[in-house]
Short mmCIF file of C-alpha atoms and ligand atoms in Angstrom, two decimals:
data_model
loop_
_atom_site.label_atom_id
_atom_site.label_comp_id
_atom_site.label_asym_id
_atom_site.label_seq_id
_atom_site.Cartn_x
_atom_site.Cartn_y
_atom_site.Cartn_z
CA UNK A 1 191.56 -100.50 131.54
CA UNK A 2 188.84 -103.02 132.46
CA UNK A 3 188.75 -105.20 135.55
CA UNK A 4 189.52 -108.24 133.34
CA UNK A 5 193.10 -107.12 133.28
CA UNK A 6 193.42 -107.62 137.00
CA UNK A 7 193.87 -111.39 136.54
CA UNK A 8 197.21 -110.88 134.86
CA UNK A 9 198.27 -108.05 137.00
CA UNK A 10 201.62 -107.63 138.59
CA UNK A 11 201.00 -105.89 141.82
CA UNK A 12 203.58 -104.43 144.08
CA UNK A 13 201.65 -104.17 147.26
CA UNK A 14 202.57 -102.22 150.31
CA UNK A 15 204.37 -104.13 152.98
CA UNK A 16 204.82 -101.29 155.36
CA UNK A 17 202.97 -98.13 156.16
CA UNK A 18 205.42 -95.28 156.49
CA UNK A 19 204.42 -92.08 158.19
CA UNK A 20 200.73 -92.86 157.93
CA UNK A 21 198.43 -90.24 159.36
CA UNK A 22 194.85 -89.49 158.49
CA UNK A 23 194.58 -86.26 160.40
CA UNK A 24 196.85 -83.27 160.65
CA UNK A 25 196.93 -82.63 164.39
CA UNK A 26 197.71 -78.96 164.00
CA UNK A 27 195.12 -78.19 161.34
CA UNK A 28 193.10 -75.02 161.67
CA UNK A 29 190.02 -76.91 162.81
CA UNK A 30 192.03 -78.86 165.40
CA UNK A 31 193.29 -75.58 166.80
CA UNK A 32 189.83 -74.12 166.95
CA UNK A 33 190.75 -71.24 164.64
CA UNK A 34 188.63 -69.82 161.85
CA UNK A 35 188.17 -71.65 158.57
CA UNK A 36 191.21 -71.13 156.36
CA UNK A 37 191.16 -68.33 153.85
CA UNK A 38 190.79 -69.71 150.33
CA UNK A 39 188.81 -72.82 151.26
CA UNK A 40 189.26 -76.06 153.19
CA UNK A 41 191.40 -78.91 151.95
CA UNK A 42 189.75 -81.69 149.95
CA UNK A 43 189.39 -85.07 151.64
CA UNK A 44 191.81 -87.91 151.00
CA UNK A 45 190.32 -90.38 148.59
CA UNK A 46 190.69 -93.86 147.14
CA UNK A 47 191.81 -93.59 143.53
CA UNK A 48 193.93 -95.33 140.95
CA UNK A 49 195.88 -93.64 138.17
CA UNK A 50 195.88 -95.83 135.06
CA UNK A 51 197.82 -95.76 131.82
CA UNK A 52 200.40 -93.13 132.73
CA UNK A 53 204.11 -93.39 132.03
CA UNK A 54 205.12 -93.90 135.66
CA UNK A 55 208.55 -92.72 136.79
CA UNK A 56 208.67 -94.08 140.32
CA UNK A 57 212.12 -92.63 141.17
CA UNK A 58 212.39 -95.78 143.31
CA UNK A 59 215.65 -97.51 142.45
CA UNK A 60 214.07 -100.98 142.69
CA UNK A 61 210.76 -100.29 140.97
CA UNK A 62 212.12 -98.24 138.05
CA UNK A 63 209.77 -96.94 135.36
CA UNK A 64 206.59 -98.32 133.81
CA UNK A 65 205.74 -97.24 130.27
CA UNK A 66 202.07 -97.81 131.09
CA UNK A 67 201.52 -98.28 134.78
CA UNK A 68 199.13 -97.83 137.65
CA UNK A 69 199.39 -96.14 141.01
CA UNK A 70 196.76 -96.89 143.65
CA UNK A 71 196.32 -94.39 146.48
CA UNK A 72 194.09 -94.88 149.48
CA UNK A 73 193.73 -92.62 152.50
CA UNK A 74 196.89 -90.72 151.67
CA UNK A 75 199.10 -93.76 151.17
CA UNK A 76 200.49 -95.32 148.01
CA UNK A 77 199.14 -98.84 148.40
CA UNK A 78 200.29 -100.34 145.10
CA UNK A 79 202.34 -99.55 142.01
CA UNK A 80 202.48 -101.85 139.01
CA UNK A 81 201.48 -102.67 135.47
CA UNK A 82 197.99 -103.22 136.87
CA UNK A 83 196.67 -103.01 140.41
CA UNK A 84 193.75 -104.50 142.26
CA UNK A 85 191.75 -101.45 143.23
CA UNK A 86 188.04 -102.33 143.27
CA UNK A 87 185.86 -99.35 144.08
CA UNK A 88 188.64 -96.86 143.60
CA UNK A 89 188.01 -93.79 141.48
CA UNK A 90 189.85 -94.16 138.18
CA UNK A 91 192.03 -91.31 136.95
CA UNK A 92 192.97 -91.72 133.32
CA UNK A 93 196.69 -91.13 133.04
CA UNK A 94 197.05 -91.83 129.33
CA UNK A 95 199.25 -89.29 127.59
CA UNK A 96 200.70 -88.22 130.92
CA UNK A 97 203.85 -88.74 132.96
CA UNK A 98 203.26 -89.68 136.60
CA UNK A 99 206.09 -88.90 138.99
CA UNK A 100 206.63 -87.82 142.60
CA UNK A 101 205.79 -84.19 143.29
CA UNK A 102 208.67 -81.75 143.09
CA UNK A 103 210.53 -80.95 146.29
CA UNK A 104 211.70 -77.36 146.63
CA UNK A 105 214.52 -76.95 149.14
CA UNK A 106 214.62 -73.17 149.72
CA UNK A 107 211.88 -70.61 149.18
CA UNK A 108 211.18 -67.30 150.91
CA UNK A 109 207.42 -67.57 150.84
CA UNK A 110 206.90 -64.40 152.87
CA UNK A 111 208.12 -62.32 149.90
CA UNK A 112 205.47 -63.67 147.52
CA UNK A 113 203.14 -60.71 148.13
CA UNK A 114 205.67 -58.27 146.75
CA UNK A 115 205.72 -59.12 143.06
CA UNK A 116 203.39 -56.24 142.09
CA UNK A 117 205.83 -53.63 143.43
CA UNK A 118 208.93 -55.07 141.77
CA UNK A 119 210.38 -53.60 138.61
CA UNK A 120 213.23 -55.49 136.97
CA UNK A 121 215.04 -52.53 135.43
CA UNK A 122 214.74 -50.07 138.31
CA UNK A 123 217.52 -50.76 140.85
CA UNK A 124 215.37 -49.27 143.63
CA UNK A 125 212.57 -51.72 142.92
CA UNK A 126 214.34 -55.05 142.65
CA UNK A 127 214.19 -57.92 145.12
CA UNK A 128 216.50 -56.74 147.90
CA UNK A 129 215.38 -53.10 148.27
CA UNK A 130 211.71 -54.00 147.96
CA UNK A 131 211.75 -56.91 150.39
CA UNK A 132 213.60 -54.81 152.97
CA UNK A 133 211.41 -51.71 152.58
CA UNK A 134 208.22 -53.75 152.99
CA UNK A 135 209.40 -56.60 155.17
CA UNK A 136 209.92 -54.50 158.30
CA UNK A 137 206.21 -53.53 158.20
CA UNK A 138 204.74 -57.03 157.86
CA UNK A 139 201.89 -58.01 160.17
CA UNK A 140 201.26 -61.68 160.94
CA UNK A 141 198.34 -61.54 158.54
CA UNK A 142 200.62 -60.29 155.76
CA UNK A 143 202.91 -63.26 156.45
CA UNK A 144 199.95 -65.65 156.34
CA UNK A 145 198.67 -64.26 153.05
CA UNK A 146 202.09 -64.30 151.43
CA UNK A 147 202.73 -67.92 152.36
CA UNK A 148 199.29 -69.00 151.15
CA UNK A 149 199.89 -67.28 147.82
CA UNK A 150 203.31 -68.87 147.45
CA UNK A 151 201.97 -72.32 148.26
CA UNK A 152 199.19 -71.93 145.71
CA UNK A 153 201.78 -71.11 143.06
CA UNK A 154 203.78 -74.12 144.20
CA UNK A 155 200.82 -76.48 143.84
CA UNK A 156 199.95 -75.14 140.41
CA UNK A 157 203.49 -75.92 139.24
CA UNK A 158 203.65 -79.42 140.75
CA UNK A 159 205.65 -78.65 143.90
CA UNK A 160 204.32 -80.78 146.76
CA UNK A 161 207.01 -80.14 149.39
CA UNK A 162 208.67 -76.84 150.18
CA UNK A 163 211.32 -75.51 152.51
CA UNK A 164 209.79 -72.31 153.81
CA UNK A 165 212.91 -70.22 154.43
CA UNK A 166 211.28 -67.65 156.73
CA UNK A 167 213.94 -65.00 157.25
CA UNK A 168 211.47 -62.39 158.43
CA UNK A 169 209.89 -63.77 161.60
CA UNK A 170 209.06 -60.54 163.38
CA UNK A 171 207.31 -62.10 166.40
CA UNK A 172 205.94 -65.41 167.65
CA UNK A 173 202.63 -64.43 166.03
CA UNK A 174 204.39 -64.15 162.65
CA UNK A 175 205.84 -67.63 163.13
CA UNK A 176 202.40 -68.99 164.02
CA UNK A 177 200.89 -67.31 160.96
CA UNK A 178 203.42 -68.88 158.60
CA UNK A 179 202.96 -72.33 160.09
CA UNK A 180 199.18 -71.99 159.98
CA UNK A 181 199.43 -70.98 156.32
CA UNK A 182 201.51 -74.08 155.59
CA UNK A 183 198.91 -76.28 157.26
CA UNK A 184 195.99 -74.55 155.55
CA UNK A 185 197.79 -74.73 152.18
CA UNK A 186 198.07 -78.50 152.45
CA UNK A 187 201.68 -78.84 151.29
CA UNK A 188 204.35 -80.80 153.02
CA UNK A 189 207.34 -78.86 154.20
CA UNK A 190 209.90 -77.62 156.61
CA UNK A 191 209.40 -74.32 158.36
CA UNK A 192 212.84 -72.72 158.77
CA UNK A 193 212.34 -70.28 161.64
CA UNK A 194 214.46 -67.21 160.99
CA UNK A 195 215.38 -63.81 162.39
CA UNK A 196 213.41 -60.61 161.94
CA UNK A 197 214.54 -58.52 159.02
CA UNK A 198 216.61 -55.57 160.29
CA UNK A 199 217.20 -56.94 163.79
CA UNK A 200 220.58 -56.08 165.39
CA UNK A 201 223.40 -58.45 164.50
CA UNK A 202 224.48 -58.69 168.14
CA UNK A 203 221.06 -59.91 169.25
CA UNK A 204 220.23 -63.62 168.98
CA UNK A 205 217.14 -64.97 167.29
CA UNK A 206 214.15 -65.73 169.51
CA UNK A 207 215.51 -69.05 170.74
CA UNK A 208 212.77 -69.50 173.35
CA UNK A 209 210.10 -69.19 170.70
CA UNK A 210 211.92 -71.63 168.44
CA UNK A 211 211.76 -74.13 171.32
CA UNK A 212 208.04 -73.40 171.71
CA UNK A 213 207.50 -73.96 167.97
CA UNK A 214 209.30 -77.29 168.16
CA UNK A 215 206.64 -78.44 170.65
CA UNK A 216 203.84 -76.88 168.64
CA UNK A 217 204.77 -78.71 165.45
CA UNK A 218 205.41 -81.87 167.43
CA UNK A 219 205.10 -85.00 165.31
CA UNK A 220 203.00 -83.44 162.56
CA UNK A 221 203.67 -85.78 159.61
CA UNK A 222 203.36 -82.90 157.13
CA UNK A 223 205.66 -80.38 158.79
CA UNK A 224 209.09 -80.22 160.32
CA UNK A 225 211.03 -77.39 161.89
CA UNK A 226 214.51 -75.98 161.29
CA UNK A 227 216.20 -72.61 161.55
CA UNK A 228 217.52 -70.27 158.90
CA UNK A 229 220.56 -68.36 159.99
CA UNK A 230 221.72 -64.89 159.15
CA UNK A 231 224.86 -64.79 156.95
CA UNK A 232 228.11 -65.93 158.54
CA UNK A 233 230.79 -64.80 156.12
CA UNK A 234 232.93 -62.28 157.96
CA UNK A 235 230.98 -59.29 156.67
CA UNK A 236 228.72 -57.30 158.94
CA UNK A 237 226.90 -55.15 156.39
CA UNK A 238 223.93 -55.99 154.25
CA UNK A 239 220.23 -55.74 154.81
CA UNK A 240 219.70 -59.39 155.62
CA UNK A 241 221.85 -59.44 158.73
CA UNK A 242 225.30 -60.92 159.17
CA UNK A 243 226.53 -62.51 162.37
CA UNK A 244 229.97 -63.49 163.59
CA UNK A 245 231.09 -66.99 164.42
CA UNK A 246 230.39 -66.52 168.14
CA UNK A 247 226.75 -65.61 167.50
CA UNK A 248 226.42 -68.44 165.00
CA UNK A 249 227.74 -70.86 167.61
CA UNK A 250 225.20 -69.59 170.15
CA UNK A 251 222.24 -69.84 167.78
CA UNK A 252 223.27 -73.02 166.02
CA UNK A 253 224.05 -74.91 169.20
CA UNK A 254 220.62 -73.96 170.57
CA UNK A 255 219.06 -75.33 167.39
CA UNK A 256 221.19 -78.47 167.51
CA UNK A 257 220.21 -79.12 171.12
CA UNK A 258 216.61 -79.19 169.89
CA UNK A 259 217.59 -81.49 167.02
CA UNK A 260 216.77 -78.84 164.42
CA UNK A 261 218.52 -78.63 161.03
CA UNK A 262 220.12 -75.36 159.94
CA UNK A 263 220.16 -73.55 156.61
CA UNK A 264 222.30 -70.62 155.50
CA UNK A 265 222.94 -68.43 152.44
CA UNK A 266 226.55 -68.46 151.29
CA UNK A 267 226.74 -66.63 148.00
CA UNK A 268 229.82 -64.66 148.99
CA UNK A 269 233.39 -65.82 149.44
CA UNK A 270 234.78 -67.05 152.72
CA UNK A 271 231.69 -68.45 154.42
CA UNK A 272 232.58 -72.13 154.16
CA UNK A 273 236.16 -71.52 155.34
CA UNK A 274 234.92 -69.54 158.34
CA UNK A 275 232.31 -72.16 159.25
CA UNK A 276 234.83 -74.96 158.91
CA UNK A 277 237.37 -73.21 161.14
CA UNK A 278 234.63 -72.57 163.71
CA UNK A 279 233.69 -76.26 163.72
CA UNK A 280 230.16 -75.51 162.60
CA UNK A 281 229.87 -77.80 159.56
CA UNK A 282 227.75 -80.91 159.89
CA UNK A 283 225.26 -83.16 158.11
CA UNK A 284 222.37 -81.17 159.58
CA UNK A 285 223.49 -78.09 157.61
CA UNK A 286 222.14 -77.02 154.24
CA UNK A 287 223.87 -74.20 152.39
CA UNK A 288 222.21 -72.19 149.64
CA UNK A 289 223.75 -70.80 146.42
CA UNK A 290 227.05 -72.50 145.52
CA UNK A 291 228.65 -69.39 144.06
CA UNK A 292 232.21 -68.20 144.64
CA UNK A 293 233.36 -71.20 146.65
CA UNK A 294 236.82 -72.78 146.45
CA UNK A 295 238.20 -76.31 146.08
CA UNK A 296 239.11 -76.46 149.77
CA UNK A 297 235.48 -75.63 150.55
CA UNK A 298 234.14 -78.51 148.46
CA UNK A 299 236.44 -80.94 150.26
CA UNK A 300 235.30 -79.70 153.68
CA UNK A 301 231.62 -79.86 152.72
CA UNK A 302 231.91 -83.39 151.38
CA UNK A 303 233.81 -84.49 154.49
CA UNK A 304 231.12 -83.14 156.83
CA UNK A 305 228.11 -84.24 154.75
CA UNK A 306 226.86 -80.69 154.16
CA UNK A 307 224.31 -80.32 151.33
CA UNK A 308 223.79 -77.47 148.91
CA UNK A 309 220.54 -76.07 147.54
CA UNK A 310 220.85 -74.64 144.02
CA UNK A 311 218.43 -71.91 142.87
CA UNK A 312 219.22 -71.94 139.15
CA UNK A 313 216.84 -69.24 137.96
CA UNK A 314 218.13 -66.61 140.36
CA UNK A 315 221.77 -67.71 140.46
CA UNK A 316 222.11 -67.49 136.67
CA UNK A 317 221.48 -63.76 137.00
CA UNK A 318 224.05 -63.15 139.72
CA UNK A 319 227.75 -62.53 139.62
CA UNK A 320 230.08 -65.46 140.12
CA UNK A 321 230.07 -68.91 138.63
CA UNK A 322 227.34 -71.43 139.34
CA UNK A 323 229.47 -74.17 140.82
CA UNK A 324 227.07 -77.04 141.22
CA UNK A 325 229.16 -79.18 138.83
CA UNK A 326 232.25 -78.67 140.98
CA UNK A 327 230.56 -79.35 144.30
CA UNK A 328 228.72 -82.40 142.98
CA UNK A 329 231.90 -83.79 141.48
CA UNK A 330 233.53 -83.36 144.89
CA UNK A 331 230.79 -85.51 146.43
CA UNK A 332 228.53 -82.81 147.86
CA UNK A 333 224.85 -83.57 147.40
CA UNK A 334 222.75 -80.88 145.77
CA UNK A 335 219.05 -80.20 145.42
CA UNK A 336 216.94 -77.65 143.57
CA UNK A 337 215.11 -74.62 144.89
CA UNK A 338 212.77 -71.87 143.75
CA UNK A 339 214.11 -69.14 146.13
CA UNK A 340 211.30 -66.64 145.49
CA UNK A 341 208.52 -65.92 143.03
CA UNK A 342 208.87 -62.17 142.90
CA UNK A 343 211.60 -62.02 140.28
CA UNK A 344 211.05 -65.52 138.88
CA UNK A 345 208.16 -67.94 138.73
CA UNK A 346 207.77 -71.30 140.39
CA UNK A 347 208.99 -73.58 137.61
CA UNK A 348 210.96 -76.71 138.44
CA UNK A 349 211.08 -77.65 134.77
CA UNK A 350 212.90 -74.40 134.01
CA UNK A 351 215.20 -74.96 137.01
CA UNK A 352 216.24 -78.36 135.68
CA UNK A 353 216.63 -77.01 132.15
CA UNK A 354 218.75 -74.11 133.38
CA UNK A 355 221.06 -76.50 135.24
CA UNK A 356 221.43 -78.68 132.16
CA UNK A 357 222.25 -75.63 130.05
CA UNK A 358 224.65 -74.05 132.54
CA UNK A 359 226.45 -77.34 133.04
CA UNK A 360 226.97 -77.76 129.32
CA UNK A 361 228.00 -74.14 128.96
CA UNK A 362 230.51 -74.27 131.80
CA UNK A 363 231.92 -77.79 131.51
CA UNK A 364 231.26 -78.67 127.88
CA UNK A 365 229.47 -81.75 129.14
CA UNK A 366 232.56 -83.06 130.98
CA UNK A 367 230.49 -83.26 134.13
CA UNK A 368 227.75 -85.73 133.38
CA UNK A 369 224.38 -84.42 134.51
CA UNK A 370 221.69 -86.52 132.87
CA UNK A 371 218.05 -85.56 132.59
CA UNK A 372 217.20 -88.46 134.89
CA UNK A 373 219.65 -87.17 137.51
CA UNK A 374 218.04 -83.73 137.31
CA UNK A 375 214.59 -85.22 137.93
CA UNK A 376 216.04 -87.19 140.85
CA UNK A 377 217.46 -83.97 142.27
CA UNK A 378 214.04 -82.32 141.99
CA UNK A 379 212.24 -85.21 143.72
CA UNK A 380 213.87 -87.94 145.81
CA UNK A 381 217.12 -86.08 146.47
CA UNK A 382 215.22 -82.96 147.54
CA UNK A 383 213.27 -85.19 149.92
CA UNK A 384 216.55 -86.56 151.27
CA UNK A 385 217.84 -83.03 151.81
CA UNK A 386 214.80 -82.10 153.90
CA UNK A 387 214.64 -85.39 155.78
CA UNK A 388 211.39 -86.51 154.16
CA UNK A 389 212.72 -89.41 152.07
CA UNK A 390 211.21 -92.02 154.41
CA UNK A 391 207.77 -90.63 153.53
CA UNK A 392 207.91 -89.19 150.02
CA UNK A 393 210.18 -88.51 147.02
CA UNK A 394 209.44 -91.77 145.22
CA UNK A 395 206.32 -93.69 144.22
CA UNK A 396 206.96 -96.55 146.60
CA UNK A 397 204.15 -98.57 148.18
CA UNK A 398 203.93 -97.61 151.82
CA UNK A 399 205.03 -94.03 151.24
CA UNK A 400 202.63 -91.10 151.41
CA UNK A 401 201.05 -90.09 148.12
CA UNK A 402 202.73 -86.91 146.92
CA UNK A 403 202.63 -87.14 143.12
CA UNK A 404 201.88 -85.26 139.95
CA UNK A 405 200.65 -85.97 136.44
CA UNK A 406 202.25 -84.02 133.60
CA UNK A 407 200.47 -83.83 130.24
CA UNK A 408 202.54 -84.56 127.16
CA UNK A 409 200.21 -83.82 124.28
CA UNK A 410 200.55 -80.06 123.91
CA UNK A 411 202.28 -78.80 120.75
CA UNK A 412 205.46 -77.79 122.59
CA UNK A 413 205.82 -81.41 123.72
CA UNK A 414 203.95 -83.43 121.13
CA UNK A 415 204.70 -87.14 120.93
CA UNK A 416 207.55 -87.37 123.40
CA UNK A 417 210.47 -89.75 123.33
CA UNK A 418 212.37 -90.11 126.57
CA UNK A 419 210.15 -88.93 129.45
CA UNK A 420 213.05 -87.48 131.44
CA UNK A 421 214.18 -85.46 128.43
CA UNK A 422 210.59 -84.24 128.02
CA UNK A 423 210.37 -83.09 131.65
CA UNK A 424 213.70 -81.29 131.57
CA UNK A 425 213.78 -79.90 128.05
CA UNK A 426 210.16 -79.39 127.01
CA UNK A 427 207.70 -79.20 129.89
CA UNK A 428 206.32 -76.12 131.62
CA UNK A 429 204.09 -75.58 134.68
CA UNK A 430 200.91 -75.36 132.61
CA UNK A 431 201.48 -79.00 131.62
CA UNK A 432 200.90 -80.07 135.24
CA UNK A 433 197.46 -81.65 135.12
CA UNK A 434 197.04 -83.24 138.55
CA UNK A 435 198.72 -82.60 141.90
CA UNK A 436 198.29 -84.87 144.91
CA UNK A 437 199.69 -84.13 148.36
CA UNK A 438 199.32 -86.73 151.09
CA UNK A 439 196.51 -88.30 149.09
CA UNK A 440 194.56 -85.07 148.70
CA UNK A 441 193.94 -84.08 145.08
CA UNK A 442 194.71 -80.36 145.24
CA UNK A 443 194.69 -79.87 141.48
CA UNK A 444 192.98 -81.76 138.67
CA UNK A 445 192.80 -81.06 134.95
CA UNK A 446 194.98 -78.02 135.53
CA UNK A 447 192.62 -76.37 138.03
CA UNK A 448 192.42 -76.13 141.82
CA UNK A 449 189.91 -78.59 143.24
CA UNK A 450 189.00 -76.63 146.36
CA UNK A 451 191.21 -73.57 146.64
CA UNK A 452 189.72 -70.16 145.97
CA UNK A 453 192.75 -68.59 144.33
CA UNK A 454 190.88 -65.35 143.62
CA UNK A 455 190.36 -64.91 147.37
CA UNK A 456 194.08 -65.34 148.01
CA UNK A 457 194.83 -62.73 145.35
CA UNK A 458 192.35 -60.20 146.72
CA UNK A 459 193.66 -60.73 150.27
CA UNK A 460 197.17 -60.18 148.96
CA UNK A 461 196.12 -56.97 147.22
CA UNK A 462 194.74 -55.67 150.53
CA UNK A 463 198.02 -56.41 152.26
CA UNK A 464 200.04 -54.74 149.52
CA UNK A 465 197.89 -51.59 149.66
CA UNK A 466 198.38 -51.30 153.43
CA UNK A 467 202.09 -52.08 153.24
CA UNK A 468 202.61 -49.44 150.56
CA UNK A 469 201.22 -46.84 152.90
CA UNK A 470 203.34 -48.00 155.84
CA UNK A 471 206.46 -48.05 153.68
CA UNK A 472 205.58 -44.68 152.17
CA UNK A 473 206.08 -46.32 148.78
CA UNK A 474 205.35 -44.57 145.53
ZN1 ZN B 501 217.37 -67.37 149.58
#
């Protein structure tokens, strides 16, 4: 588009600057640590995307069949049919859908290293036995490498915000390593500080170090802190740890005193009832895996403003019904999560498609779950779940620039009709052309702009070799 078009532009300019920050205060260089493995982050630029089908996910701005998005120094400065962006680099968005980056709301990044030792059809080598056998031997460096690898897979698939559900924090150094990896990886996210795998159920998490981490993260605009709790469902077995209501009260009230949100797995029966009776439900609580719940649970969750994260790819392979239609119908808000990339891949398109399919299969379409709603769940509603909606989740002037471009021309998509249908029913991660996080272009034309992915892979291979020896794995 030439500059002549600017005269008849309709520009929606920024009126406020939300969450603006040019520097990440906790970046590796600011901390005086070594240069990050895999390369430094690219600088924030001044660029305008032109000619894309823009899905703003902003209820007022709506969609633009051929629109422009101007980004400068990490901020979305204008969105419209045409924008006034002299001097800005032009990114041709023709044939592409531009939308906010995907927001994952639950992902155990520390397990990412372990894919090479998994074997789907050998019960001794599936997710739970492998993660437990290896997890107890993790060094902080293993944690760092795993998170970096997970974040790279996230970026490649268009995920720009992640909830790092770290349920194997073996020491303060492990926590530091995971947070450093998140900063070096350049994604936005919440670090959910968890227990150490295998720790005694009658011992609390390291609450003093969680308080230290709260100060360390401070007001970093890219990162927030929460906790992930061990299971609270009346059972005391299991490799992941299971605590009683008294321990949950102790840990959760310490987190709540610090203003930290809480997340918890609840794939068994009874957890919601127990939490409700213990007075532990609240709007700062996110539950994961709505399987095997009951109508009374849905009512309690809606009443207390509790949210649910749905991991469709994993849940579809587990026993029990995937109940996201029931909980959503009851008024409980739900978001979408990857969970792990050892047994599945990072693929938000497949997550949305799986939810559409399961909903039709289970309800015959009686519960209306449109393709647009699914894309909302994967973007703005995920941002709401994690408390980032003031900064990201929609292409709104004044928000930070977390966005992706998805190509539509490949044979499996062809000449698309409805863009939401295309994203849910046709697209795949390899269609993600460009990924921008906080104004940094981390991926362009389907390739990393600065990241040395080969280095991350070779580092991961080193960790796996050492962990195999420690775990006496054959
Ligand atoms: Zn999980």
